[in-house]
Amino acid sequence: GAVVSQHPSRVICKSGTSVKIECRSLDFQATTMFWYRQFPKQSLMLMATSNEGSKATYEQGVEKDKFLINHASLTLSTLTVTSAHPEDSSFYICSARDPNRGPRGGELFFGEGSRLTVL
Amino acid sequence: GQQVMQIPQYQHVQEGEDFTTYCNSSTTLSNIQWYKQRPGGHPVFLIQLVKSGEVKKQKRLTFQFGEAKKNSSLHITATQTTDVGTYFCAGSYNQGGKLIFGQGTELSVKP
């Protein structure tokens, strides 16, 4: 089945530094990828929709200058948490749909997730 | 805004007992999907429901989509320890659009 790979799986950084998380679709091309954030024991909150070749669409309340998204190719989207602070510590997960499954193939394939800890 | 509400938040059952989680949207959904997330893992797709009143089964799991396409349920018959995890519903308000996740129901099963 379709595979989405995310890297790194865990990252610890100092407050004030920036962290980049990569999300790759391994066996399909994804013009759109979705970035979610999940706090412990909570739901997945959609942060933004990453669009290949154009600007990302951010959800209300998500700072676009804080969470930079780049979707430079059909198989790679990156999320950069800029000037990270302890409150940015969270589980970040990307996802994508496989267009080869047709218009009904709405299922999302998730990456393994990246656990960010900001000291 | 568009929200998908899910209850209960937690469910603790004895192995062999049944389990049900419910989802509700205030507005009509295009489709609803269900995911399972094991502790420490990422969500894995279970099923998608599209039609009004649709019922789908996967072995011991039964998924329903309401007639008004505003609510859905997941029922597990005779739970097993392998069913442990958090079950999320996720609704979409247009075909291929973004998914809005419910709060999830964490299921624990006592052997």
Short mmCIF file of C-alpha atoms in Angstrom, two decimals:
data_model
loop_
_atom_site.label_atom_id
_atom_site.label_comp_id
_atom_site.label_asym_id
_atom_site.label_seq_id
_atom_site.Cartn_x
_atom_site.Cartn_y
_atom_site.Cartn_z
CA GLY A 1 0.00 0.00 0.00
CA ALA A 2 0.89 3.66 -0.13
CA VAL A 3 3.65 4.70 2.22
CA VAL A 4 4.41 8.04 3.79
CA SER A 5 7.73 8.43 5.55
CA GLN A 6 8.55 11.11 8.08
CA HIS A 7 11.89 12.16 9.49
CA PRO A 8 13.15 12.63 12.14
CA SER A 9 11.03 10.51 14.45
CA ARG A 10 12.34 12.28 17.52
CA VAL A 11 14.11 15.56 17.98
CA ILE A 12 15.21 17.48 21.02
CA CYS A 13 16.29 21.05 20.61
CA LYS A 14 17.07 24.12 22.64
CA SER A 15 14.62 26.96 22.94
CA GLY A 16 15.09 29.49 20.16
CA THR A 17 16.39 27.09 17.55
CA SER A 18 14.57 25.96 14.40
CA VAL A 19 13.67 22.40 13.55
CA LYS A 20 12.84 20.96 10.14
CA ILE A 21 10.64 17.89 9.70
CA GLU A 22 10.45 16.09 6.38
CA CYS A 23 7.51 14.18 4.97
CA ARG A 24 7.90 12.01 1.87
CA SER A 25 5.45 9.99 -0.15
CA LEU A 26 7.48 6.94 -1.17
CA ASP A 27 5.45 5.29 -3.90
CA PHE A 28 3.05 7.94 -5.11
CA GLN A 29 3.02 11.61 -5.94
CA ALA A 30 1.17 13.88 -3.57
CA THR A 31 0.20 17.34 -4.75
CA THR A 32 -1.31 17.91 -1.33
CA MET A 33 -0.08 16.91 2.09
CA PHE A 34 -1.61 17.63 5.45
CA TRP A 35 0.23 18.52 8.64
CA TYR A 36 -1.31 17.65 11.97
CA ARG A 37 -0.29 18.29 15.54
CA GLN A 38 -1.20 16.00 18.41
CA PHE A 39 -0.81 16.65 22.12
CA PRO A 40 -0.68 13.67 24.52
CA LYS A 41 -4.02 11.91 24.85
CA GLN A 42 -5.63 14.37 22.47
CA SER A 43 -6.91 14.46 18.95
CA LEU A 44 -5.15 15.37 15.74
CA MET A 45 -5.40 19.07 15.02
CA LEU A 46 -5.00 20.06 11.39
CA MET A 47 -2.37 22.77 11.15
CA ALA A 48 -2.08 23.35 7.42
CA THR A 49 -2.52 21.93 3.97
CA SER A 50 0.68 21.81 1.98
CA ASN A 51 0.26 22.42 -1.74
CA GLU A 52 2.96 21.48 -4.23
CA GLY A 53 4.30 24.54 -6.03
CA SER A 54 2.20 27.05 -4.12
CA LYS A 55 1.65 28.47 -0.68
CA ALA A 56 0.34 26.34 2.11
CA THR A 57 -3.14 26.91 3.47
CA TYR A 58 -3.06 27.41 7.22
CA GLU A 59 -5.87 26.70 9.64
CA GLN A 60 -7.22 29.45 11.80
CA GLY A 61 -4.98 30.20 14.75
CA VAL A 62 -1.85 28.62 13.25
CA GLU A 63 0.99 31.10 12.74
CA LYS A 64 2.37 30.74 9.25
CA ASP A 65 5.61 32.51 10.19
CA LYS A 66 6.08 30.13 13.07
CA PHE A 67 5.37 26.96 11.16
CA LEU A 68 6.94 27.27 7.73
CA ILE A 69 5.75 24.76 5.16
CA ASN A 70 7.46 24.06 1.89
CA HIS A 71 6.21 21.61 -0.72
CA ALA A 72 8.87 21.88 -3.39
CA SER A 73 8.30 18.54 -5.09
CA LEU A 74 5.50 16.03 -5.59
CA THR A 75 6.98 13.70 -3.01
CA LEU A 76 8.35 15.99 -0.33
CA SER A 77 6.85 18.47 2.09
CA THR A 78 8.72 20.04 4.98
CA LEU A 79 7.56 21.69 8.17
CA THR A 80 9.98 24.03 9.92
CA VAL A 81 9.23 25.08 13.46
CA THR A 82 11.02 28.40 13.76
CA SER A 83 12.39 29.78 17.02
CA ALA A 84 10.95 26.84 18.89
CA HIS A 85 9.78 27.22 22.48
CA PRO A 86 8.75 24.61 25.05
CA GLU A 87 5.07 25.11 24.22
CA ASP A 88 5.83 23.92 20.68
CA SER A 89 6.73 20.50 22.06
CA SER A 90 4.32 18.09 20.48
CA PHE A 91 3.82 15.18 18.10
CA TYR A 92 3.73 16.40 14.50
CA ILE A 93 2.31 14.07 11.86
CA CYS A 94 2.05 14.49 8.12
CA SER A 95 -0.36 12.69 5.84
CA ALA A 96 -1.29 12.41 2.19
CA ARG A 97 -3.78 10.77 -0.10
CA ASP A 98 -2.75 8.45 -2.91
CA PRO A 99 -4.28 9.87 -6.14
CA ASN A 100 -3.93 6.46 -7.82
CA ARG A 101 -6.83 5.26 -5.70
CA GLY A 102 -9.22 7.52 -7.59
CA PRO A 103 -11.68 10.12 -6.31
CA ARG A 104 -13.17 7.71 -3.79
CA GLY A 105 -9.81 6.93 -2.31
CA GLY A 106 -10.07 9.49 0.41
CA GLU A 107 -8.08 7.64 3.04
CA LEU A 108 -5.11 9.40 4.50
CA PHE A 109 -1.77 7.69 4.82
CA PHE A 110 0.13 8.98 7.80
CA GLY A 111 3.81 9.29 8.38
CA GLU A 112 5.29 7.82 11.52
CA GLY A 113 5.19 11.18 13.25
CA SER A 114 7.90 13.38 14.74
CA ARG A 115 8.05 13.96 18.47
CA LEU A 116 9.52 17.37 19.16
CA THR A 117 10.81 18.28 22.60
CA VAL A 118 11.96 21.84 23.13
CA LEU A 119 14.08 22.38 26.22
CA GLY B 1 -16.72 26.16 12.75
CA GLN B 2 -16.92 22.62 11.54
CA GLN B 3 -16.49 20.18 14.38
CA VAL B 4 -16.73 16.47 14.84
CA MET B 5 -17.60 15.39 18.36
CA GLN B 6 -16.73 11.92 19.59
CA ILE B 7 -17.71 10.07 22.76
CA PRO B 8 -16.76 8.53 25.06
CA GLN B 9 -13.23 9.77 25.65
CA TYR B 10 -12.21 6.57 27.42
CA GLN B 11 -13.64 3.08 27.59
CA HIS B 12 -12.32 0.28 29.76
CA VAL B 13 -13.75 -3.16 29.05
CA GLN B 14 -13.16 -6.74 30.02
CA GLU B 15 -11.93 -8.93 27.21
CA GLY B 16 -14.93 -10.39 25.45
CA GLU B 17 -17.19 -7.42 26.11
CA ASP B 18 -18.47 -5.22 23.34
CA PHE B 19 -17.36 -1.64 22.67
CA THR B 20 -18.96 1.27 20.84
CA THR B 21 -17.76 4.77 20.04
CA TYR B 22 -19.94 7.50 18.56
CA CYS B 23 -19.31 10.51 16.37
CA ASN B 24 -21.50 13.46 15.62
CA SER B 25 -21.28 16.47 13.34
CA SER B 26 -23.53 19.51 13.48
CA THR B 27 -23.55 19.72 9.69
CA THR B 28 -23.88 17.12 6.97
CA LEU B 29 -20.72 15.27 6.09
CA SER B 30 -19.55 14.21 2.65
CA ASN B 31 -17.97 11.13 4.12
CA ILE B 32 -16.58 9.84 7.38
CA GLN B 33 -13.51 7.77 8.00
CA TRP B 34 -12.30 5.77 10.97
CA TYR B 35 -8.71 5.39 12.13
CA LYS B 36 -6.97 3.42 14.83
CA GLN B 37 -3.89 4.67 16.62
CA ARG B 38 -1.92 2.31 18.80
CA PRO B 39 0.01 3.78 21.75
CA GLY B 40 3.13 5.46 20.41
CA GLY B 41 2.06 4.93 16.83
CA HIS B 42 0.44 6.86 14.04
CA PRO B 43 -3.18 6.67 12.85
CA VAL B 44 -3.99 3.81 10.51
CA PHE B 45 -6.99 3.90 8.22
CA LEU B 46 -9.78 1.45 8.97
CA ILE B 47 -12.66 2.37 6.69
CA GLN B 48 -14.52 5.09 4.80
CA LEU B 49 -18.29 5.52 4.74
CA VAL B 50 -19.88 7.61 2.02
CA LYS B 51 -23.53 6.71 1.60
CA SER B 52 -26.41 7.66 3.83
CA GLY B 53 -27.30 4.78 6.16
CA GLU B 54 -24.27 2.79 5.08
CA VAL B 55 -23.17 -0.15 7.21
CA LYS B 56 -19.84 -1.90 6.72
CA LYS B 57 -18.30 -4.80 8.57
CA GLN B 58 -14.72 -5.89 9.06
CA LYS B 59 -14.69 -9.11 11.04
CA ARG B 60 -15.69 -8.03 14.57
CA LEU B 61 -15.93 -4.33 13.66
CA THR B 62 -19.17 -2.77 12.44
CA PHE B 63 -19.27 0.77 11.10
CA GLN B 64 -22.42 2.79 10.54
CA PHE B 65 -23.15 6.10 8.88
CA GLY B 66 -26.38 7.83 9.85
CA GLU B 67 -29.23 8.51 7.48
CA ALA B 68 -28.63 12.25 7.71
CA LYS B 69 -24.86 11.76 7.27
CA LYS B 70 -24.24 13.62 10.49
CA ASN B 71 -23.35 10.76 12.81
CA SER B 72 -21.44 7.53 12.77
CA SER B 73 -20.53 4.71 15.08
CA LEU B 74 -17.95 1.97 15.42
CA HIS B 75 -18.93 -1.17 17.28
CA ILE B 76 -16.50 -3.92 18.22
CA THR B 77 -17.97 -7.28 19.20
CA ALA B 78 -16.18 -9.41 21.77
CA THR B 79 -13.14 -7.24 22.26
CA GLN B 80 -9.65 -8.70 22.34
CA THR B 81 -6.46 -7.29 23.81
CA THR B 82 -5.27 -6.55 20.30
CA ASP B 83 -8.10 -4.03 19.97
CA VAL B 84 -6.37 -1.70 22.43
CA GLY B 85 -5.73 1.78 21.06
CA THR B 86 -7.44 5.05 20.31
CA TYR B 87 -10.15 5.09 17.68
CA PHE B 88 -10.74 8.31 15.79
CA CYS B 89 -13.51 9.26 13.47
CA ALA B 90 -12.67 11.89 10.87
CA GLY B 91 -15.21 13.75 8.80
CA SER B 92 -14.90 15.49 5.51
CA TYR B 93 -17.37 18.11 4.32
CA ASN B 94 -16.46 17.78 0.65
CA GLN B 95 -14.99 15.01 -1.47
CA GLY B 96 -11.22 15.00 -1.18
CA GLY B 97 -11.27 17.86 1.31
CA LYS B 98 -9.52 18.15 4.62
CA LEU B 99 -10.42 15.77 7.39
CA ILE B 100 -11.59 16.99 10.76
CA PHE B 101 -10.82 14.50 13.48
CA GLY B 102 -12.97 13.71 16.47
CA GLN B 103 -11.45 13.70 19.93
CA GLY B 104 -10.89 9.97 19.83
CA THR B 105 -11.94 7.16 22.14
CA GLU B 106 -9.19 5.37 24.01
CA LEU B 107 -10.01 1.71 24.45
CA SER B 108 -8.34 -0.43 27.06
CA VAL B 109 -9.08 -4.14 27.35
CA LYS B 110 -8.48 -6.18 30.49
CA PRO B 111 -7.46 -9.77 29.75
#
